Short mmCIF file of C-alpha atoms in Angstrom, two decimals:
data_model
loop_
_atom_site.label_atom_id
_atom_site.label_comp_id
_atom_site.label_asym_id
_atom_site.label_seq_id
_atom_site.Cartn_x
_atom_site.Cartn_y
_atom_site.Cartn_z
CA UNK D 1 82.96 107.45 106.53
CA UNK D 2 84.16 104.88 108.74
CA UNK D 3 86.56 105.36 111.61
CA UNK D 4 88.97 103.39 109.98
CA UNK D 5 88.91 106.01 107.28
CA UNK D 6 88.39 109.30 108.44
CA UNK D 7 91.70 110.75 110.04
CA UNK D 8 89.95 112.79 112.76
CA UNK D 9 89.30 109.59 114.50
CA UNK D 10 93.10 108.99 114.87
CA UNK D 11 93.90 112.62 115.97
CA UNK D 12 91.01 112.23 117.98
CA UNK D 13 92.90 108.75 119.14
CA UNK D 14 96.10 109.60 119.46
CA UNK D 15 95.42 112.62 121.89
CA UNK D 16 93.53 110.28 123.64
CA UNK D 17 95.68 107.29 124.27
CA UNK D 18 96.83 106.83 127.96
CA UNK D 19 99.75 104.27 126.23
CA UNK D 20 101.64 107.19 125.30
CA UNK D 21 103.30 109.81 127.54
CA UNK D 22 102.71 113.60 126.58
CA UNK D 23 106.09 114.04 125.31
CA UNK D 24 105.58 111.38 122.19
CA UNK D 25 102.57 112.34 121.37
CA UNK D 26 103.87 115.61 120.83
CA UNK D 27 106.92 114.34 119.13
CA UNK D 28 104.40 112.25 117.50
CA UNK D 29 101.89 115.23 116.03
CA UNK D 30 105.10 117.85 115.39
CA UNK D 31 106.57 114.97 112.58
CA UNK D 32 102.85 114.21 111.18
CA UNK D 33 102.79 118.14 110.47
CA UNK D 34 106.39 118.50 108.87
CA UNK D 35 104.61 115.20 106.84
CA UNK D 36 101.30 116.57 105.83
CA UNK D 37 102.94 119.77 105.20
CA UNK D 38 105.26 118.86 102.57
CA UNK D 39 102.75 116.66 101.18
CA UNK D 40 100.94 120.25 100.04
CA UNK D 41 104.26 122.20 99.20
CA UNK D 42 103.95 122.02 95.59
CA UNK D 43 107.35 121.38 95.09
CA UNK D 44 107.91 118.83 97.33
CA UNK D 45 104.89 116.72 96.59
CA UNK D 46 106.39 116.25 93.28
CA UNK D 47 109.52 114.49 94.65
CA UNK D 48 108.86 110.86 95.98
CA UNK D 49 111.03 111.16 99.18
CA UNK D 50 108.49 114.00 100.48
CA UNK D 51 105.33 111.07 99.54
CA UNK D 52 107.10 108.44 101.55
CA UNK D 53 108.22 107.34 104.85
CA UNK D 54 110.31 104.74 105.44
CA UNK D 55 109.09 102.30 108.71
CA UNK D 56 113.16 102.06 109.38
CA UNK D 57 114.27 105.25 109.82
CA UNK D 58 115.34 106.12 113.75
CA UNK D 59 112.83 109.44 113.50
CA UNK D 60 109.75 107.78 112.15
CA UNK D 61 110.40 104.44 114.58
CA UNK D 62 110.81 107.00 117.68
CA UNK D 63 108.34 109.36 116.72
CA UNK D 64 105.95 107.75 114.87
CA UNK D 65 105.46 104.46 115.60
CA UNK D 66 105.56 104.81 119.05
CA UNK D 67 101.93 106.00 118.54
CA UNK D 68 99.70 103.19 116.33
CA UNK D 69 96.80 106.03 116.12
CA UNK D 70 99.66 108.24 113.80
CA UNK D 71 100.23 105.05 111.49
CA UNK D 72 96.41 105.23 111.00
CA UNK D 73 96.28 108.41 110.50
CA UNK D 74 98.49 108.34 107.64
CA UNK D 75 97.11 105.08 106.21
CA UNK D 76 94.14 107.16 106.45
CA UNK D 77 95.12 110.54 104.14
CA UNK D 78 96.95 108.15 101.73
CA UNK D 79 99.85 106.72 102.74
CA UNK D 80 100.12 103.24 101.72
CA UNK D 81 102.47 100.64 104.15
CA UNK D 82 104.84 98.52 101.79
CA UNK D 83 107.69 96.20 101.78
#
């Protein structure tokens, strides 16, 4: 596996990365675990709007994307970034 690919790396990252202050990154990682969570609740993971995240909404821009390392991350279990 390649960085790129392996979503350690952008925990790893993310926990890492001075660009952020403490309180988004934990922002950041509490959302990516409500995320990856529902993505294993069996019930959930059958209903599209637990498999997708839309870039627009006010939580994911001012949780998420204020860390690139999370956008990765998800790229990197699956997620797939469309228009």
């Amino acid at each position: 596996s390649t960085p790129s690919t392996t979503p350690g790396f952008h925990l790893q990252d993310l926990v890492l990365d001075s660009a952020t202050t403490s309180e988004q990154k934990t922002n950041c990682l509490k959302l990516m675990k409500v995320v990856v969570k529902n993505l294993f609740d069996s019930d959930k993971n059958k209903d599209e709007k637990y498999r997708q995240l839309k870039l627009d909404n006010q939580k994911v821009r001012d949780k998420l994307l204020t860390c690139k390392s999370a956008v990765d991350y998800l790229k990197a279990i699956g997620f797939v970034e469309t228009t």
